[in-house]
PDB file of C-alpha atoms in Angstrom:
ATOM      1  CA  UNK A  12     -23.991 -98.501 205.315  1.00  0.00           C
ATOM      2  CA  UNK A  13     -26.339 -99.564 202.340  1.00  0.00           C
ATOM      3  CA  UNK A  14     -28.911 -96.940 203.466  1.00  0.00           C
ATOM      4  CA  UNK A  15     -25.424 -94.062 202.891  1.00  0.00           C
ATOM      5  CA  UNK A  16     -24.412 -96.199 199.855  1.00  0.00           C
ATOM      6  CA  UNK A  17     -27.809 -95.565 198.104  1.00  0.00           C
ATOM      7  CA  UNK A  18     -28.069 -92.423 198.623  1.00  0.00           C
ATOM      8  CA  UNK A  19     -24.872 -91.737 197.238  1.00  0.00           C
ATOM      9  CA  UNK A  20     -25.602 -93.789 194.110  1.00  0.00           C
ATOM     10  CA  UNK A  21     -28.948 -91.620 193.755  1.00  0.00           C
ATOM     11  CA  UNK A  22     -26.863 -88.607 194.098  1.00  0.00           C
ATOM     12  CA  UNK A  23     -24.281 -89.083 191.187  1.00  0.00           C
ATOM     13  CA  UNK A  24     -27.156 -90.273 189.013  1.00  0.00           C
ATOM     14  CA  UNK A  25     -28.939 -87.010 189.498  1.00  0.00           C
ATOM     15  CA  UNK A  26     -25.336 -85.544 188.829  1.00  0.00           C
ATOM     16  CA  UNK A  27     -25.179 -87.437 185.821  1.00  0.00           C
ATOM     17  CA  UNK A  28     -28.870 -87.045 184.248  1.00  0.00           C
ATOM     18  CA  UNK A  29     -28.438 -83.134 184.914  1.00  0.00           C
ATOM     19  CA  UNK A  30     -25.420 -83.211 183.075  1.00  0.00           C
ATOM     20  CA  UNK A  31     -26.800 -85.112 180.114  1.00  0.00           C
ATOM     21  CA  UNK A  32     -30.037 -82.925 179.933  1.00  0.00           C
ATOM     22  CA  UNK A  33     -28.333 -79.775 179.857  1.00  0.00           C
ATOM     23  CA  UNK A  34     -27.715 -78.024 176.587  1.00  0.00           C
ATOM     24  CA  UNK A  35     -23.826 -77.557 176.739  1.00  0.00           C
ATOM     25  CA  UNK A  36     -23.638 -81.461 177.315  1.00  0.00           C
ATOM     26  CA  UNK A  37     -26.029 -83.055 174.423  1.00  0.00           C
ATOM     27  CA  UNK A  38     -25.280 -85.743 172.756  1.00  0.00           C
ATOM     28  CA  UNK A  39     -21.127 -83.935 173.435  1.00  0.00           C
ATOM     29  CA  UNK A  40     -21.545 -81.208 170.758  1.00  0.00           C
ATOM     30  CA  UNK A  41     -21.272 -77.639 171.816  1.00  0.00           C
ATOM     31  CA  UNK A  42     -23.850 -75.213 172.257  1.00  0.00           C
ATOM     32  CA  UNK A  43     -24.074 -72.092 170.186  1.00  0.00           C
ATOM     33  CA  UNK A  44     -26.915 -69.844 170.920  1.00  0.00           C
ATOM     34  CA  UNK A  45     -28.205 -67.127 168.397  1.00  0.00           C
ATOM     35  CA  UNK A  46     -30.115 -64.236 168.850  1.00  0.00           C
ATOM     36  CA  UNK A  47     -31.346 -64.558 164.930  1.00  0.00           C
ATOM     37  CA  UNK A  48     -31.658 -67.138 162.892  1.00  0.00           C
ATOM     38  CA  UNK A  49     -29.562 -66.279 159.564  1.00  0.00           C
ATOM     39  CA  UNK A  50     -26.467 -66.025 162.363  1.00  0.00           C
ATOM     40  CA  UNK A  51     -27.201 -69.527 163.544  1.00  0.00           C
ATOM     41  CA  UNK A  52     -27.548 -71.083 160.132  1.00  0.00           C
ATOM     42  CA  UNK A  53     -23.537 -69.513 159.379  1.00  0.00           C
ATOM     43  CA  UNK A  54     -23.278 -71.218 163.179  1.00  0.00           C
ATOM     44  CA  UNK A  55     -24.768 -74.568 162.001  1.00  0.00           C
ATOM     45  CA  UNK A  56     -22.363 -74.331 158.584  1.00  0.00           C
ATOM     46  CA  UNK A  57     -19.277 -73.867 160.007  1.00  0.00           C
ATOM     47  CA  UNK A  58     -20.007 -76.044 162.952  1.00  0.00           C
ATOM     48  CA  UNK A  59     -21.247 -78.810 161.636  1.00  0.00           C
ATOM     49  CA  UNK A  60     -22.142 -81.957 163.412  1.00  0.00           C
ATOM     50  CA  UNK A  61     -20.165 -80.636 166.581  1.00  0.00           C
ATOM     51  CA  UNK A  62     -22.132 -78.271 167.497  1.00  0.00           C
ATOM     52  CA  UNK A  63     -25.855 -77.894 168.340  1.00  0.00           C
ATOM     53  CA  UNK A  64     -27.225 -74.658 167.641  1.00  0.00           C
ATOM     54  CA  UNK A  65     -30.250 -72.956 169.128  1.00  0.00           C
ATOM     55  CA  UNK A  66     -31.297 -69.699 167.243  1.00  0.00           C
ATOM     56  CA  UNK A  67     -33.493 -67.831 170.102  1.00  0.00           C
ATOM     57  CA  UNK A  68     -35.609 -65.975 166.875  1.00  0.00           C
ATOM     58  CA  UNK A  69     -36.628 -67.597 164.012  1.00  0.00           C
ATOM     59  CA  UNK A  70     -39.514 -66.347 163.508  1.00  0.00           C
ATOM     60  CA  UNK A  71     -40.011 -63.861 161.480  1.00  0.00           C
ATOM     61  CA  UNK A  72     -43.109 -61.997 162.882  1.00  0.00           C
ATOM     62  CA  UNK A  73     -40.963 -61.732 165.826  1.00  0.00           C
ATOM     63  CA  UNK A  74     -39.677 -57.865 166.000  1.00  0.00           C
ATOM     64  CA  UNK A  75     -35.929 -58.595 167.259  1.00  0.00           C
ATOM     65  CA  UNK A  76     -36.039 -54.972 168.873  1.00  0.00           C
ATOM     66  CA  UNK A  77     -39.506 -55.953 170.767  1.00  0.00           C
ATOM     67  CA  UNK A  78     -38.517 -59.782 172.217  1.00  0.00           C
ATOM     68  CA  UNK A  79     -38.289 -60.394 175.834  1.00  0.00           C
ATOM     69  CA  UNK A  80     -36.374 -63.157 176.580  1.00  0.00           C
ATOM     70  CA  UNK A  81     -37.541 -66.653 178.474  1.00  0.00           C
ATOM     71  CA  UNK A  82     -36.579 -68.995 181.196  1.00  0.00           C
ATOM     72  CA  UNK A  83     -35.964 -71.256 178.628  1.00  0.00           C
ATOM     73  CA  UNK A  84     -33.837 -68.536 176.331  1.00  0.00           C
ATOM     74  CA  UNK A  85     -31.759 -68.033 179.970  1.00  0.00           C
ATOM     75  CA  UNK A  86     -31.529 -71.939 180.338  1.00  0.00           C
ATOM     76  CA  UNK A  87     -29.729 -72.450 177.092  1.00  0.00           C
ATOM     77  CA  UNK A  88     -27.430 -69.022 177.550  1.00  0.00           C
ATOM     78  CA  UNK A  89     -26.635 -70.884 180.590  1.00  0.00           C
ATOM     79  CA  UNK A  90     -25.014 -73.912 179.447  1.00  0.00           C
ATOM     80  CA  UNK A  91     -23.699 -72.208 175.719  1.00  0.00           C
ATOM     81  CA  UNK A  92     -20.113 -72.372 174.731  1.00  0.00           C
ATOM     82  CA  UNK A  93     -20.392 -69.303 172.198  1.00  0.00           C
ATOM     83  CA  UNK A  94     -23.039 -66.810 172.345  1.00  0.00           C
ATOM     84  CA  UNK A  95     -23.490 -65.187 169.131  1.00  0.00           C
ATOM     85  CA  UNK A  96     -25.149 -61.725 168.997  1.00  0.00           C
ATOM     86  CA  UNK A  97     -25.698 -58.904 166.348  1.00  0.00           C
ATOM     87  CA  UNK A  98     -25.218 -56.140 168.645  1.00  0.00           C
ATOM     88  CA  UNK A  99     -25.370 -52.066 168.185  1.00  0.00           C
ATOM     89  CA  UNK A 100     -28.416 -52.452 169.987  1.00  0.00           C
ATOM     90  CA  UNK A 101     -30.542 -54.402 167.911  1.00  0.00           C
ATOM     91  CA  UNK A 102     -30.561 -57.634 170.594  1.00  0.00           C
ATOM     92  CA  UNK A 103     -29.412 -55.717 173.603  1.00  0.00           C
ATOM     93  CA  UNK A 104     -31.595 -58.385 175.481  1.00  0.00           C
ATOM     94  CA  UNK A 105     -29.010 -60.933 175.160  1.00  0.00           C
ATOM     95  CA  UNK A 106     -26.896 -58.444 176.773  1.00  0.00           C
ATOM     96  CA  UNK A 107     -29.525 -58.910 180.207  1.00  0.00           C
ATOM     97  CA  UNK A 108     -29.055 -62.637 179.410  1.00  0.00           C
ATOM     98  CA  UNK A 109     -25.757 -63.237 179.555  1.00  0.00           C
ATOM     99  CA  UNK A 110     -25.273 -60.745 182.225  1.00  0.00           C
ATOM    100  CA  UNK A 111     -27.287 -62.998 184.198  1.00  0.00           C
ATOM    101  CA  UNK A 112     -25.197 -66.300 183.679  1.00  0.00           C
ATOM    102  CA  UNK A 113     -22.054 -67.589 184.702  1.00  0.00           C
ATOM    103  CA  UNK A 114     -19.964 -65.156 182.144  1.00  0.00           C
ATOM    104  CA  UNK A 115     -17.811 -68.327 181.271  1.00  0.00           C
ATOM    105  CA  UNK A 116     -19.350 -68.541 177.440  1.00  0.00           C
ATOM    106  CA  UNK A 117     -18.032 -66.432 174.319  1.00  0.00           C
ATOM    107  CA  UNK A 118     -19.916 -63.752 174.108  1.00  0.00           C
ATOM    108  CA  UNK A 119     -19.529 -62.421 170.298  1.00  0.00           C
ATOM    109  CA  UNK A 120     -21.580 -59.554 168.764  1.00  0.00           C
ATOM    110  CA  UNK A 121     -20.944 -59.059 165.227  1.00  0.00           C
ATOM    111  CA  UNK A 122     -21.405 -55.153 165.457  1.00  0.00           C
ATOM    112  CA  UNK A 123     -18.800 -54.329 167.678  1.00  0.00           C
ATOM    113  CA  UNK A 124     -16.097 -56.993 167.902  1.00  0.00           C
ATOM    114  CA  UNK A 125     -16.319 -58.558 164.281  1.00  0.00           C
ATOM    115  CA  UNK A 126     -17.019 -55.446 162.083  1.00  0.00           C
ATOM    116  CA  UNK A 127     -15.862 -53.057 164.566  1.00  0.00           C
ATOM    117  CA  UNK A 128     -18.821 -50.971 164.624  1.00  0.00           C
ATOM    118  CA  UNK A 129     -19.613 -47.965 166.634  1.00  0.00           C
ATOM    119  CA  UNK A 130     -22.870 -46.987 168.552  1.00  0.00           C
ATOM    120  CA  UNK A 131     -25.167 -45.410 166.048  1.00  0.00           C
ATOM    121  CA  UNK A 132     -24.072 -47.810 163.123  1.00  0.00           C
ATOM    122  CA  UNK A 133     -26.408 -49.019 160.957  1.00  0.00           C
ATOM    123  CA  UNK A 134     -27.434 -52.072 162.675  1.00  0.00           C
ATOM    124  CA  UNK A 135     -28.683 -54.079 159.775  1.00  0.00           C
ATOM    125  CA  UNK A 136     -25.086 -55.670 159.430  1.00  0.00           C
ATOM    126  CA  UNK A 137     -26.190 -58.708 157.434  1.00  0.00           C
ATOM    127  CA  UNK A 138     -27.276 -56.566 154.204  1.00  0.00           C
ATOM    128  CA  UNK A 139     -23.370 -56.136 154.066  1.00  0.00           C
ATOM    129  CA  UNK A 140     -22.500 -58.776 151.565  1.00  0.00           C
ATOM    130  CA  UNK A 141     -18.755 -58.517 153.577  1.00  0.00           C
ATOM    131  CA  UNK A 142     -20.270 -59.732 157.214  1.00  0.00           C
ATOM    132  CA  UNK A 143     -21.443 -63.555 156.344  1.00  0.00           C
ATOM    133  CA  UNK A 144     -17.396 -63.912 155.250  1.00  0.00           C
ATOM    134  CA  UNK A 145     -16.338 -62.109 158.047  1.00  0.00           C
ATOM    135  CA  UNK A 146     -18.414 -64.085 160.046  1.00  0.00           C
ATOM    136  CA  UNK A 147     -18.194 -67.919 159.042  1.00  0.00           C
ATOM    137  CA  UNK A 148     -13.613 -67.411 159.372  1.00  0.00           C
ATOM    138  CA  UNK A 149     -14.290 -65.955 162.870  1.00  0.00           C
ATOM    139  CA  UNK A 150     -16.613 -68.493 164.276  1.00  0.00           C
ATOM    140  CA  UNK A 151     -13.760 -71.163 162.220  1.00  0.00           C
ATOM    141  CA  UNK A 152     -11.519 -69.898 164.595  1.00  0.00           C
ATOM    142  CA  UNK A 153     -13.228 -69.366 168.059  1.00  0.00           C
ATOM    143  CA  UNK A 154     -14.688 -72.932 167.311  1.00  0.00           C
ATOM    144  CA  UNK A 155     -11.295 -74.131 166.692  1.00  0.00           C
ATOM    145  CA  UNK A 156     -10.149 -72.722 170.343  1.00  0.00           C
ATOM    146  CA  UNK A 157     -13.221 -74.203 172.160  1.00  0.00           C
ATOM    147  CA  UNK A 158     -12.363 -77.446 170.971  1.00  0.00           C
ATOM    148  CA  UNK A 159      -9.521 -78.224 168.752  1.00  0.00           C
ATOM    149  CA  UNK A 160      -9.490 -81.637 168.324  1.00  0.00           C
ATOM    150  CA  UNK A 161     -12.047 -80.837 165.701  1.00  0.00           C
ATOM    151  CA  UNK A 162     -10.178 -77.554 164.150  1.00  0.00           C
ATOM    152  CA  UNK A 163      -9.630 -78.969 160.471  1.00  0.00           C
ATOM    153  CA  UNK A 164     -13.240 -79.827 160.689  1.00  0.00           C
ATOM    154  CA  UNK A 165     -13.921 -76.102 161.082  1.00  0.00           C
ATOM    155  CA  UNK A 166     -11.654 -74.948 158.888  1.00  0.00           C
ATOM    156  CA  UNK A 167     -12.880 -76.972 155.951  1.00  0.00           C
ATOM    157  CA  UNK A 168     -16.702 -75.863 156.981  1.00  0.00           C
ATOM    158  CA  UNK A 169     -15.903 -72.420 156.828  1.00  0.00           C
ATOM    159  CA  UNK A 170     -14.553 -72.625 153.524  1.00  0.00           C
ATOM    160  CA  UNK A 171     -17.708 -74.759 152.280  1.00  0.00           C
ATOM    161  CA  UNK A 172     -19.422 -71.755 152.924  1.00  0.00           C
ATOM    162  CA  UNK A 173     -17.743 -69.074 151.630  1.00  0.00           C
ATOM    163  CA  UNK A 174     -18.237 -71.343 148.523  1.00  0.00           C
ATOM    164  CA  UNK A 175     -21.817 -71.587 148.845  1.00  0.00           C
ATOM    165  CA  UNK A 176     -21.867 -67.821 149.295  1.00  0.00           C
ATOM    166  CA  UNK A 177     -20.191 -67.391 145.839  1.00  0.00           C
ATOM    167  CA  UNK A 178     -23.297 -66.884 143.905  1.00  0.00           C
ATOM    168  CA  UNK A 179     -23.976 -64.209 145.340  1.00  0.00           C
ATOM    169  CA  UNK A 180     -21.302 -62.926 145.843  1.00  0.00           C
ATOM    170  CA  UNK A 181     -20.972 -62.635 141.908  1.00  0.00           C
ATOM    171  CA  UNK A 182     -24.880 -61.359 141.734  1.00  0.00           C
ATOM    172  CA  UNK A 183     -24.051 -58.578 144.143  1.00  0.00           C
ATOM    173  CA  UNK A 184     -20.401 -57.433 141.443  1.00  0.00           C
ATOM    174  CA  UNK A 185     -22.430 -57.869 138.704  1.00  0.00           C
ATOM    175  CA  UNK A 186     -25.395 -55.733 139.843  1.00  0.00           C
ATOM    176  CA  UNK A 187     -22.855 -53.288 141.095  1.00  0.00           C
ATOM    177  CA  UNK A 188     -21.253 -52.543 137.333  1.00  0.00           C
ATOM    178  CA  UNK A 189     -24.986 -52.135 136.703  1.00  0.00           C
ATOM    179  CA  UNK A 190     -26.190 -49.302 139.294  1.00  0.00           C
ATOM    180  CA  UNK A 191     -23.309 -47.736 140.460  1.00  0.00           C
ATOM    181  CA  UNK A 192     -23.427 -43.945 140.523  1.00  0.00           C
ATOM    182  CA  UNK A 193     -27.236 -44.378 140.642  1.00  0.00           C
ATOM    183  CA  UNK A 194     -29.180 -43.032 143.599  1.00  0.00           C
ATOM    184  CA  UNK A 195     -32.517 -44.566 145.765  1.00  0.00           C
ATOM    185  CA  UNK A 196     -34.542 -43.718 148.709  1.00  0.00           C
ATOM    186  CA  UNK A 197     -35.378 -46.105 151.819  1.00  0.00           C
ATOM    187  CA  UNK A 198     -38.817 -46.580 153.556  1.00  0.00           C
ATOM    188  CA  UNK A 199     -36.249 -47.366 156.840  1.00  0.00           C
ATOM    189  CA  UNK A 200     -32.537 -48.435 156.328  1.00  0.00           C
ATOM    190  CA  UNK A 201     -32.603 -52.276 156.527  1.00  0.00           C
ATOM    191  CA  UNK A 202     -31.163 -51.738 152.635  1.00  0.00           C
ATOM    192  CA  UNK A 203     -28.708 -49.114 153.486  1.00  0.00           C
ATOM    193  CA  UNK A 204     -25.667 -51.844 153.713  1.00  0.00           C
ATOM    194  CA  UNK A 205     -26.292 -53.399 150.093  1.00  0.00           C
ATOM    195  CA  UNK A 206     -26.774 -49.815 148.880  1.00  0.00           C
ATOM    196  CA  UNK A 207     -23.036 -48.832 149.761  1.00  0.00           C
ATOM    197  CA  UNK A 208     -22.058 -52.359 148.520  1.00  0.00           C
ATOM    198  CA  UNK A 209     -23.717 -51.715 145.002  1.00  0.00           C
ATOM    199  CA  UNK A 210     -22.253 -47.855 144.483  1.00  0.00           C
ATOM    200  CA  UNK A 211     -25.873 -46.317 145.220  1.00  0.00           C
ATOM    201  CA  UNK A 212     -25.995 -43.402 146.732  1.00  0.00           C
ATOM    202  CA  UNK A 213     -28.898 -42.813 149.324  1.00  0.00           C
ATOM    203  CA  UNK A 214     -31.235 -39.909 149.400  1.00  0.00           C
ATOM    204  CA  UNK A 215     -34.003 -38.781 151.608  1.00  0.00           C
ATOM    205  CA  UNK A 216     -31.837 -40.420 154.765  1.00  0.00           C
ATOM    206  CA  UNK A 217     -33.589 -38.757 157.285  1.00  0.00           C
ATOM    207  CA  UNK A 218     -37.143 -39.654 156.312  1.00  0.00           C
ATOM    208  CA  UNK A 219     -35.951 -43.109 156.352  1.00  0.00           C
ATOM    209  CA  UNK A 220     -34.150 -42.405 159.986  1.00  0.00           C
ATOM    210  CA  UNK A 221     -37.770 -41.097 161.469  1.00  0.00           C
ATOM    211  CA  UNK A 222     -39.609 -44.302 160.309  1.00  0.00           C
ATOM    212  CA  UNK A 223     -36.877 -46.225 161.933  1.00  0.00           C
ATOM    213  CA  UNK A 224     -36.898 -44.452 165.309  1.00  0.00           C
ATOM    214  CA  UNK A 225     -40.672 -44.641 165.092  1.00  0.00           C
ATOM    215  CA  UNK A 226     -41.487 -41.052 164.650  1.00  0.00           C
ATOM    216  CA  UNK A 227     -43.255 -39.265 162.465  1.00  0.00           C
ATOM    217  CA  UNK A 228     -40.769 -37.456 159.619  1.00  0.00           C
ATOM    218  CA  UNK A 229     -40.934 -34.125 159.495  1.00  0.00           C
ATOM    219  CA  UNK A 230     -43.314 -32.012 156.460  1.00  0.00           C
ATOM    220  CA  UNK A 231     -39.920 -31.197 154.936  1.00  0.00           C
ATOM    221  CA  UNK A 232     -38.090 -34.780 154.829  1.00  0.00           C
ATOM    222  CA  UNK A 233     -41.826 -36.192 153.502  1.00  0.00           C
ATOM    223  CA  UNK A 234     -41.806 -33.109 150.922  1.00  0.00           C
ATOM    224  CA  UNK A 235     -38.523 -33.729 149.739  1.00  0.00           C
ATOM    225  CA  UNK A 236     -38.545 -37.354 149.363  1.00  0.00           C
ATOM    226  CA  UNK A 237     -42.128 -36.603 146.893  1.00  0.00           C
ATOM    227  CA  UNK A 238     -39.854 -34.188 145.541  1.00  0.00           C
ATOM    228  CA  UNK A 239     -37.290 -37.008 144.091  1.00  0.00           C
ATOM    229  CA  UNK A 240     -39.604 -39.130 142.984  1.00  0.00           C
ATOM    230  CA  UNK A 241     -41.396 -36.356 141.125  1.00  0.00           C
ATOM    231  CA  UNK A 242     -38.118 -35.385 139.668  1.00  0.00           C
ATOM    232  CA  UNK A 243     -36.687 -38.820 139.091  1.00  0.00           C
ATOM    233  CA  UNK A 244     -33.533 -38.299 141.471  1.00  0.00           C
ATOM    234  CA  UNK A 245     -33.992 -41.933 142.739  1.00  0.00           C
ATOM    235  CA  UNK A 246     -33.931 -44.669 140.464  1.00  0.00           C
ATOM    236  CA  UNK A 247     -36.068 -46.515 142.649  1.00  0.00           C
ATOM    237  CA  UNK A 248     -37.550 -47.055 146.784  1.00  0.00           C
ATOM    238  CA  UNK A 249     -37.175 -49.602 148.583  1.00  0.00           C
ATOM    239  CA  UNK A 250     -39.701 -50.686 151.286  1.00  0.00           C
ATOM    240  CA  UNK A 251     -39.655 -52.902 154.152  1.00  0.00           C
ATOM    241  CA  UNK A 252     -42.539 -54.778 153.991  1.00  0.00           C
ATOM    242  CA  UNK A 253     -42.856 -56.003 157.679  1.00  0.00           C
ATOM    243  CA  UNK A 254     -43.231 -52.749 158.909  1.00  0.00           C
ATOM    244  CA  UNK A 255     -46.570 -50.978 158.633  1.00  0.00           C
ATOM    245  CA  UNK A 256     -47.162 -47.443 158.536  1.00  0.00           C
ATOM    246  CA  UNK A 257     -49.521 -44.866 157.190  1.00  0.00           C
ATOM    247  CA  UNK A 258     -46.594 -42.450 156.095  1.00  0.00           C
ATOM    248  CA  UNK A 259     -44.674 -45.443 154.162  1.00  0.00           C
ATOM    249  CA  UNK A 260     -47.878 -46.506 152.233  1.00  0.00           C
ATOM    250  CA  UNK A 261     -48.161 -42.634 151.178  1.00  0.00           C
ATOM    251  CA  UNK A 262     -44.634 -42.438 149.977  1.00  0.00           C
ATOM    252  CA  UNK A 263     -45.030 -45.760 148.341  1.00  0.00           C
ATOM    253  CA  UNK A 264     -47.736 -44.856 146.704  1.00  0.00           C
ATOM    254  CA  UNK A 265     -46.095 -41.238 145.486  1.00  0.00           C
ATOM    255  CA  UNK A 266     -43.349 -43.973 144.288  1.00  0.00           C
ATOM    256  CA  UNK A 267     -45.860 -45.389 142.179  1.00  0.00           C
ATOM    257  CA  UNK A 268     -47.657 -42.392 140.874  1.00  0.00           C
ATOM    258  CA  UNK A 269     -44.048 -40.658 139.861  1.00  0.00           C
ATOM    259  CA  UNK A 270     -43.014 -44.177 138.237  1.00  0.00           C
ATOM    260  CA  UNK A 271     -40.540 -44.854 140.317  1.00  0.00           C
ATOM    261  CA  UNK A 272     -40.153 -48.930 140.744  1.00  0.00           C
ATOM    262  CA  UNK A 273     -40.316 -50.367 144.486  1.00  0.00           C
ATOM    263  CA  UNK A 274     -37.876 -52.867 145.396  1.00  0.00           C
ATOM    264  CA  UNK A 275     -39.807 -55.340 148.609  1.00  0.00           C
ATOM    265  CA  UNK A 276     -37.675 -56.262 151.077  1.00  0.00           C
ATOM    266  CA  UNK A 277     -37.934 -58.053 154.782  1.00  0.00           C
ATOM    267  CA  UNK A 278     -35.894 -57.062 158.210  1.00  0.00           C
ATOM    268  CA  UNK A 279     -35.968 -60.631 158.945  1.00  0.00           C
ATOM    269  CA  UNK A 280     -35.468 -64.337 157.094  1.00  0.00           C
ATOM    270  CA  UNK A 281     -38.847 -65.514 155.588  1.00  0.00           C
ATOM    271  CA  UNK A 282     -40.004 -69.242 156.242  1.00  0.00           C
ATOM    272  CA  UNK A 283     -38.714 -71.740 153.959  1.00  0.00           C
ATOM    273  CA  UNK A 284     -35.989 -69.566 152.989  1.00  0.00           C
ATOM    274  CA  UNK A 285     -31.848 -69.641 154.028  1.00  0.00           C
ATOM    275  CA  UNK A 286     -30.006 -66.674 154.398  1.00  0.00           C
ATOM    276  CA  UNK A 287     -28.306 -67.218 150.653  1.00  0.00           C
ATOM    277  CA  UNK A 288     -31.514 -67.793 149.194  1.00  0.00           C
ATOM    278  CA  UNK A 289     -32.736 -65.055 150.911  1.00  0.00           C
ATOM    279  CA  UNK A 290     -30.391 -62.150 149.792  1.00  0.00           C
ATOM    280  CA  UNK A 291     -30.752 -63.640 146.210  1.00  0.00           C
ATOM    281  CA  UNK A 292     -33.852 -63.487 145.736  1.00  0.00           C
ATOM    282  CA  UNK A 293     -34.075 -59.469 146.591  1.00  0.00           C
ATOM    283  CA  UNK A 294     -31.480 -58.936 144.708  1.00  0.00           C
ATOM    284  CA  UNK A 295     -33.002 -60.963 141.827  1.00  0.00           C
ATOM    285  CA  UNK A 296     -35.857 -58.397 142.509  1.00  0.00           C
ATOM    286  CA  UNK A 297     -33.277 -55.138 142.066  1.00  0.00           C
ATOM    287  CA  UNK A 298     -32.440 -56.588 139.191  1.00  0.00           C
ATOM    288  CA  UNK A 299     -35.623 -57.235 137.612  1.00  0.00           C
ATOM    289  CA  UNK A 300     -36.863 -53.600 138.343  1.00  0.00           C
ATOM    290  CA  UNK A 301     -37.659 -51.629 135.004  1.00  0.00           C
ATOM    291  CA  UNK A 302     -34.941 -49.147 136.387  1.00  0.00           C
ATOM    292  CA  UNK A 303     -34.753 -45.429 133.548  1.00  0.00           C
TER     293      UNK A 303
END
């Protein structure tokens, strides 16, 4: 009888050490799991200290379209409350993920079920000064039906914020008074979102298109986009500056030569940076462009 007794008693501790260790159990917060970082700081924000959030890239060498997912990436999927994805194909390996696991989480992918997206969509949703908004209210919500006990908490988070998201906010309408009407080319269209936001019209699309598929642009898309800078159609071009290429240092440097200012920007969150300070800064940059 002791012999049965002790087993038993080593049983439900294993029960209750496996519990503890896992992720959706720790310390009793919920799990949120990212696929980017700048999602699971809005995560962190509007969760707050009942939630513990694990942002699978934040790194930002790491090409989101490249990463292969780990055992330890599964593991936390696993025991997550709320999955949080981009979608339209830029983290499709979250898809494979959470196909994988018990399908009990929230799965929520900004793209498609937030912003409505369709396939094809620009993908770089978080250059839409609109989607951080959008996105803080919705997680407010879904938090507040995972557990809501804690749904003031959430509310009050979100609007925190949407308050720390003011600035810019006010840099992005003031900038837009400023360039509206104007037009500017793309090296790839991580900018495209802000563009639309500011009033700029985009030209030389499909050279930018090319570079993001990863082909070469054709002699006529290259020839035209020279063309615009020669003629000062585009009141400036905008690189991304994590992506190398050959036919992007050519155009950047008939940018240059034609006097046309280049606005930097990154696909992905720098180190040391949030996503606020992050957007401010490039658009600090726009601003600070000798524009004709």
């Amino acid at each position: 009888m002791k012999k049965r007794l002790t087993w038993l008693m080593a049983a439900v501790l294993l029960l209750l050490l496996t519990a503890c260790g896992s992720p959706q159990a720790q310390n009793g917060k919920m799990t949120v799991v990212a696929t980017l970082d700048f999602y699971g700081e809005v995560a962190q924000a509007v969760g707050g200290k009942h939630v513990r959030v694990v942002s699978v890239i934040d790194d930002p060498a790491i090409d989101p379209h490249d990463y292969e997912p780990t055992t330890a990436v599964a593991k936390e999927v696993a025991g997550a409350k709320l999955i949080l994805a981009n979608g339209l194909g830029y983290d499709s390996w979250m898809d494979r993920v959470v196909a994988g696991g018990d399908k009990t989480a929230d799965y929520l992918k900004v793209g498609e079920q937030l912003l409505k997206k369709k396939d094809g969509a620009n993908e770089h949703l978080w250059y839409d000064p609109t989607t951080m908004p959008k996105l803080a209210n919705a997680l407010a919500a879904r938090f507040a039906k995972l557990d809501p006990t804690h749904a003031s908490d959430y509310a009050a988070n979100a609007k925190a914020y949407l308050k720390k998201l003011a600035p810019l906010t006010a840099l992005v309408a003031r900038l837009k008074t400023q360039l509206s009407g104007q037009a500017a080319a793309q090296s790839e269209p991580v900018f495209g979102y802000s563009l639309d936001a500011l009033g700029i019209r985009e030209v030389a699309g499909h050279f930018a298109k090319a570079i993001e598929d990863g082909t070469d642009p054709s002699p006529q898309d290259v020839e035209g986009l020279q063309r615009a800078f020669a003629q000062h159609r585009v009141a400036f071009f905008v690189i991304n500056t994590q992506a190398d290429s050959r036919v992007v240092d050519e155009a950047t440097a008939s940018a240059k030569k034609a006097g046309v200012p280049v606005l930097k920007v990154t696909e992905t969150l720098p180190a040391g940076k949030t996503y606020i300070s992050w957007m401010m800064s490039q658009y600090d940059a726009l601003a600070d462009l000798k524009l004709p």
